[in-house]
Amino acid sequence: MISLPRRADRRTNRRGARPVHRHTRRRPGIVLAAVLAGLGVAASGCGIQSTSVPVDAGAAPSRAACVLPEDESNGVGPGRAPVRIYLLCGSRLVPAERLVRLPETRHNFARVLLDQLQQRPDQQERAAGFESKVPSDLLVEEPAADDPTGTIRLSEPLDTLPAYALAQLVCSYAESGAADNDNTVLLGGPREDEDAELRRYTCGTQLRNEPKDAASAGTTA
């Protein structure tokens, strides 16, 4: 009997290579589990521990801008002109402008500036972080008869004023018509306080950046 040749296996290729095996499809769930397990190992190797509890990092910290938009007004008016006062923003002094009627004397100038410092900052200034620490009941008094020219006496002793308020007064006065020709200001407490010394102040970079140190910034006159 003549044996017929076997029919070639359909799974072999034409060149007689080994049979081509069909790839077995892996289940998606098994693949996903393997990937997640690998990520967990990588995280633990970097010192990061996984957690199933959601973490709320909170809102991003905000900082006051301490910058005001430019005033487009020219400040022109009958008897009115812009003056500079110093407000507190954060922990430092920042200048702000006010439009006031120009006084005729130095002491009236000091009173006008004090009044501006006692007013609440406007909405834009508050939004930018500006505030004032000057007491609302503080007054500028007349100097004593033997006071040096240009002395500005306040109704409260200098030692009892809040440091930030004193720094605001010093810088607002020192850069205005209330200052002496050398841009210093001579301050004192009530005339009735005979033991109180007059002190001369300068509004320098140190005082503007560290107004909390105003109590030790003056020198005895």
mmCIF file of C-alpha atoms in Angstrom:
data_model
loop_
_atom_site.group_PDB
_atom_site.id
_atom_site.type_symbol
_atom_site.label_atom_id
_atom_site.label_comp_id
_atom_site.label_asym_id
_atom_site.label_seq_id
_atom_site.Cartn_x
_atom_site.Cartn_y
_atom_site.Cartn_z
ATOM 1 C CA MET A 1 0.000 0.000 0.000
ATOM 2 C CA ILE A 2 1.334 3.368 -0.935
ATOM 3 C CA SER A 3 1.198 5.859 1.926
ATOM 4 C CA LEU A 4 0.223 9.343 0.972
ATOM 5 C CA PRO A 5 2.284 12.253 2.384
ATOM 6 C CA ARG A 6 0.792 14.025 5.329
ATOM 7 C CA ARG A 7 -0.898 17.327 4.712
ATOM 8 C CA ALA A 8 1.178 20.146 6.037
ATOM 9 C CA ASP A 9 0.035 21.602 9.327
ATOM 10 C CA ARG A 10 -1.761 24.846 8.726
ATOM 11 C CA ARG A 11 -0.033 26.391 11.698
ATOM 12 C CA THR A 12 3.438 26.129 10.100
ATOM 13 C CA ASN A 13 4.730 28.822 7.840
ATOM 14 C CA ARG A 14 5.723 28.231 4.302
ATOM 15 C CA ARG A 15 9.446 28.014 5.046
ATOM 16 C CA GLY A 16 9.071 25.143 7.406
ATOM 17 C CA ALA A 17 9.746 27.184 10.504
ATOM 18 C CA ARG A 18 8.362 26.219 13.837
ATOM 19 C CA PRO A 19 4.670 26.519 14.241
ATOM 20 C CA VAL A 20 3.490 30.029 14.956
ATOM 21 C CA HIS A 21 1.796 30.093 18.327
ATOM 22 C CA ARG A 22 -1.188 32.250 18.854
ATOM 23 C CA HIS A 23 -0.796 34.912 21.535
ATOM 24 C CA THR A 24 -2.956 34.479 24.560
ATOM 25 C CA ARG A 25 -4.920 37.644 25.410
ATOM 26 C CA ARG A 26 -4.317 38.753 28.987
ATOM 27 C CA ARG A 27 -7.166 39.856 31.100
ATOM 28 C CA PRO A 28 -7.297 43.650 31.649
ATOM 29 C CA GLY A 29 -7.876 43.256 35.357
ATOM 30 C CA ILE A 30 -4.673 41.267 35.830
ATOM 31 C CA VAL A 31 -2.622 43.858 33.897
ATOM 32 C CA LEU A 32 -4.038 46.769 35.864
ATOM 33 C CA ALA A 33 -3.315 45.047 39.174
ATOM 34 C CA ALA A 34 0.277 44.429 38.124
ATOM 35 C CA VAL A 35 0.754 48.101 37.165
ATOM 36 C CA LEU A 36 -0.665 49.375 40.436
ATOM 37 C CA ALA A 37 1.504 46.968 42.393
ATOM 38 C CA GLY A 38 4.584 48.232 40.557
ATOM 39 C CA LEU A 39 3.696 51.840 41.341
ATOM 40 C CA GLY A 40 3.302 51.012 44.989
ATOM 41 C CA VAL A 41 6.762 49.447 45.124
ATOM 42 C CA ALA A 42 8.298 52.469 43.399
ATOM 43 C CA ALA A 43 6.643 54.883 45.801
ATOM 44 C CA SER A 44 7.779 52.976 48.874
ATOM 45 C CA GLY A 45 11.318 52.884 47.495
ATOM 46 C CA CYS A 46 11.320 56.711 47.343
ATOM 47 C CA GLY A 47 10.203 57.038 50.946
ATOM 48 C CA ILE A 48 6.588 57.892 50.049
ATOM 49 C CA GLN A 49 3.967 55.936 51.886
ATOM 50 C CA SER A 50 0.669 55.419 50.149
ATOM 51 C CA THR A 51 -2.534 56.377 51.882
ATOM 52 C CA SER A 52 -6.182 55.862 51.207
ATOM 53 C CA VAL A 53 -7.192 59.038 53.075
ATOM 54 C CA PRO A 54 -7.582 62.148 50.871
ATOM 55 C CA VAL A 55 -5.255 64.981 51.899
ATOM 56 C CA ASP A 56 -6.483 68.570 51.888
ATOM 57 C CA ALA A 57 -3.511 70.911 51.514
ATOM 58 C CA GLY A 58 -5.700 73.979 51.954
ATOM 59 C CA ALA A 59 -5.714 77.161 49.949
ATOM 60 C CA ALA A 60 -2.497 78.644 48.651
ATOM 61 C CA PRO A 61 -1.050 81.326 50.982
ATOM 62 C CA SER A 62 -1.907 84.883 49.980
ATOM 63 C CA ARG A 63 0.226 87.972 50.387
ATOM 64 C CA ALA A 64 -0.840 91.567 50.499
ATOM 65 C CA ALA A 65 0.285 93.383 47.386
ATOM 66 C CA CYS A 66 1.272 96.633 49.215
ATOM 67 C CA VAL A 67 0.966 98.335 45.823
ATOM 68 C CA LEU A 68 -1.710 100.853 44.895
ATOM 69 C CA PRO A 69 -2.927 101.573 41.354
ATOM 70 C CA GLU A 70 -1.633 104.812 39.909
ATOM 71 C CA ASP A 71 -3.847 107.809 40.572
ATOM 72 C CA GLU A 72 -4.794 109.310 37.230
ATOM 73 C CA SER A 73 -5.954 112.587 38.778
ATOM 74 C CA ASN A 74 -3.534 115.508 38.548
ATOM 75 C CA GLY A 75 -4.227 116.700 42.087
ATOM 76 C CA VAL A 76 -4.981 120.232 40.933
ATOM 77 C CA GLY A 77 -7.422 122.208 43.021
ATOM 78 C CA PRO A 78 -7.803 125.606 44.668
ATOM 79 C CA GLY A 79 -5.463 125.561 47.650
ATOM 80 C CA ARG A 80 -5.070 121.781 47.506
ATOM 81 C CA ALA A 81 -1.992 119.683 46.814
ATOM 82 C CA PRO A 82 -0.904 116.052 47.235
ATOM 83 C CA VAL A 83 1.038 115.148 50.361
ATOM 84 C CA ARG A 84 2.709 111.904 51.355
ATOM 85 C CA ILE A 85 1.839 109.948 54.466
ATOM 86 C CA TYR A 86 3.114 106.572 55.594
ATOM 87 C CA LEU A 87 0.800 103.647 56.269
ATOM 88 C CA LEU A 88 1.561 100.209 57.594
ATOM 89 C CA CYS A 89 1.482 97.263 55.193
ATOM 90 C CA GLY A 90 2.520 93.940 56.631
ATOM 91 C CA SER A 91 5.419 94.818 58.912
ATOM 92 C CA ARG A 92 6.833 97.823 57.043
ATOM 93 C CA LEU A 93 5.916 101.397 56.157
ATOM 94 C CA VAL A 94 4.713 102.226 52.655
ATOM 95 C CA PRO A 95 3.949 105.749 51.319
ATOM 96 C CA ALA A 96 0.477 106.797 50.212
ATOM 97 C CA GLU A 97 -0.731 110.111 48.824
ATOM 98 C CA ARG A 98 -3.478 112.366 50.101
ATOM 99 C CA LEU A 99 -4.958 115.528 48.609
ATOM 100 C CA VAL A 100 -5.213 118.231 51.290
ATOM 101 C CA ARG A 101 -5.533 121.958 51.679
ATOM 102 C CA LEU A 102 -2.110 123.469 52.193
ATOM 103 C CA PRO A 103 -1.709 124.876 55.726
ATOM 104 C CA GLU A 104 0.112 128.105 56.444
ATOM 105 C CA THR A 105 2.170 127.080 59.451
ATOM 106 C CA ARG A 106 4.302 124.088 60.375
ATOM 107 C CA HIS A 107 2.110 123.073 63.282
ATOM 108 C CA ASN A 108 -1.018 123.220 61.158
ATOM 109 C CA PHE A 109 0.781 121.057 58.632
ATOM 110 C CA ALA A 110 1.475 118.548 61.412
ATOM 111 C CA ARG A 111 -2.192 118.589 62.381
ATOM 112 C CA VAL A 112 -3.323 118.000 58.793
ATOM 113 C CA LEU A 113 -0.984 115.019 58.416
ATOM 114 C CA LEU A 114 -2.085 113.600 61.772
ATOM 115 C CA ASP A 115 -5.718 113.868 60.678
ATOM 116 C CA GLN A 116 -4.932 111.945 57.484
ATOM 117 C CA LEU A 117 -3.129 109.223 59.436
ATOM 118 C CA GLN A 118 -6.120 108.851 61.753
ATOM 119 C CA GLN A 119 -8.550 108.298 58.905
ATOM 120 C CA ARG A 120 -9.360 104.772 57.826
ATOM 121 C CA PRO A 121 -7.589 103.780 54.585
ATOM 122 C CA ASP A 122 -9.918 103.694 51.583
ATOM 123 C CA GLN A 123 -11.212 100.525 49.967
ATOM 124 C CA GLN A 124 -8.335 100.139 47.491
ATOM 125 C CA GLU A 125 -5.769 100.679 50.244
ATOM 126 C CA ARG A 126 -7.409 98.137 52.536
ATOM 127 C CA ALA A 127 -7.566 95.621 49.689
ATOM 128 C CA ALA A 128 -3.817 96.114 49.157
ATOM 129 C CA GLY A 129 -3.127 95.487 52.847
ATOM 130 C CA PHE A 130 -2.709 99.058 54.127
ATOM 131 C CA GLU A 131 -3.655 100.083 57.668
ATOM 132 C CA SER A 132 -2.890 102.771 60.228
ATOM 133 C CA LYS A 133 -1.992 102.352 63.899
ATOM 134 C CA VAL A 134 -2.185 106.034 64.853
ATOM 135 C CA PRO A 135 -4.628 106.522 67.774
ATOM 136 C CA SER A 136 -7.772 108.441 66.871
ATOM 137 C CA ASP A 137 -7.597 110.615 70.011
ATOM 138 C CA LEU A 138 -4.015 111.816 69.503
ATOM 139 C CA LEU A 139 -3.562 115.589 69.150
ATOM 140 C CA VAL A 140 -0.842 118.015 68.108
ATOM 141 C CA GLU A 141 -0.315 120.569 70.878
ATOM 142 C CA GLU A 142 1.301 123.968 70.909
ATOM 143 C CA PRO A 143 5.023 123.933 71.772
ATOM 144 C CA ALA A 144 6.400 125.261 75.009
ATOM 145 C CA ALA A 145 7.845 128.757 75.100
ATOM 146 C CA ASP A 146 11.417 127.517 75.355
ATOM 147 C CA ASP A 147 11.120 124.712 72.787
ATOM 148 C CA PRO A 148 13.520 124.800 69.832
ATOM 149 C CA THR A 149 12.068 126.019 66.565
ATOM 150 C CA GLY A 150 10.139 123.325 64.729
ATOM 151 C CA THR A 151 9.262 121.249 67.791
ATOM 152 C CA ILE A 152 6.065 119.228 67.421
ATOM 153 C CA ARG A 153 4.460 118.253 70.694
ATOM 154 C CA LEU A 154 1.895 115.477 70.920
ATOM 155 C CA SER A 155 -0.827 114.961 73.512
ATOM 156 C CA GLU A 156 0.634 111.582 74.501
ATOM 157 C CA PRO A 157 4.151 110.826 75.769
ATOM 158 C CA LEU A 158 6.342 109.327 73.078
ATOM 159 C CA ASP A 159 7.079 106.298 75.258
ATOM 160 C CA THR A 160 3.397 105.360 75.456
ATOM 161 C CA LEU A 161 2.667 105.601 71.740
ATOM 162 C CA PRO A 162 2.510 102.326 69.807
ATOM 163 C CA ALA A 163 5.797 101.813 67.982
ATOM 164 C CA TYR A 164 4.091 101.526 64.597
ATOM 165 C CA ALA A 165 2.149 104.744 65.184
ATOM 166 C CA LEU A 166 5.320 106.607 66.162
ATOM 167 C CA ALA A 167 7.075 105.371 63.018
ATOM 168 C CA GLN A 168 4.157 106.511 60.860
ATOM 169 C CA LEU A 169 4.277 109.982 62.414
ATOM 170 C CA VAL A 170 8.031 110.291 62.081
ATOM 171 C CA CYS A 171 8.141 109.376 58.390
ATOM 172 C CA SER A 172 5.034 111.373 57.491
ATOM 173 C CA TYR A 173 6.442 114.465 59.215
ATOM 174 C CA ALA A 174 10.043 114.033 58.073
ATOM 175 C CA GLU A 175 9.060 114.076 54.389
ATOM 176 C CA SER A 176 6.733 117.077 54.553
ATOM 177 C CA GLY A 177 6.581 120.744 55.368
ATOM 178 C CA ALA A 178 6.519 119.824 59.054
ATOM 179 C CA ALA A 179 10.184 118.782 58.979
ATOM 180 C CA ASP A 180 13.323 120.827 59.442
ATOM 181 C CA ASN A 181 15.585 121.663 56.536
ATOM 182 C CA ASP A 182 17.628 118.500 57.127
ATOM 183 C CA ASN A 183 14.497 116.306 56.811
ATOM 184 C CA THR A 184 14.479 115.468 60.503
ATOM 185 C CA VAL A 185 11.614 115.992 62.914
ATOM 186 C CA LEU A 186 11.762 117.033 66.567
ATOM 187 C CA LEU A 187 9.008 115.422 68.622
ATOM 188 C CA GLY A 188 7.946 115.697 72.235
ATOM 189 C CA GLY A 189 5.109 114.787 74.570
ATOM 190 C CA PRO A 190 2.727 117.094 76.446
ATOM 191 C CA ARG A 191 4.152 120.322 77.859
ATOM 192 C CA GLU A 192 2.925 119.333 81.332
ATOM 193 C CA ASP A 193 5.304 116.375 81.315
ATOM 194 C CA GLU A 194 8.460 118.198 82.373
ATOM 195 C CA ASP A 195 10.512 115.016 82.566
ATOM 196 C CA ALA A 196 9.814 114.069 78.958
ATOM 197 C CA GLU A 197 12.730 114.686 76.599
ATOM 198 C CA LEU A 198 12.521 115.987 73.070
ATOM 199 C CA ARG A 199 13.769 113.523 70.481
ATOM 200 C CA ARG A 200 14.930 114.023 66.939
ATOM 201 C CA TYR A 201 14.038 111.425 64.337
ATOM 202 C CA THR A 202 15.007 110.592 60.771
ATOM 203 C CA CYS A 203 12.923 108.488 58.414
ATOM 204 C CA GLY A 204 15.588 106.135 57.087
ATOM 205 C CA THR A 205 15.452 102.757 55.399
ATOM 206 C CA GLN A 206 15.896 100.994 58.735
ATOM 207 C CA LEU A 207 12.854 102.671 60.273
ATOM 208 C CA ARG A 208 10.676 102.095 57.199
ATOM 209 C CA ASN A 209 11.570 98.405 57.125
ATOM 210 C CA GLU A 210 11.489 97.893 60.914
ATOM 211 C CA PRO A 211 8.900 100.338 62.296
ATOM 212 C CA LYS A 212 8.529 98.211 65.425
ATOM 213 C CA ASP A 213 11.897 99.615 66.549
ATOM 214 C CA ALA A 214 10.714 103.242 66.449
ATOM 215 C CA ALA A 215 10.946 103.652 70.232
ATOM 216 C CA SER A 216 14.744 103.430 70.058
ATOM 217 C CA ALA A 217 15.179 105.274 66.772
ATOM 218 C CA GLY A 218 15.267 108.833 68.101
ATOM 219 C CA THR A 219 18.138 110.772 69.640
ATOM 220 C CA THR A 220 17.795 113.125 72.579
ATOM 221 C CA ALA A 221 17.778 116.782 71.500
#
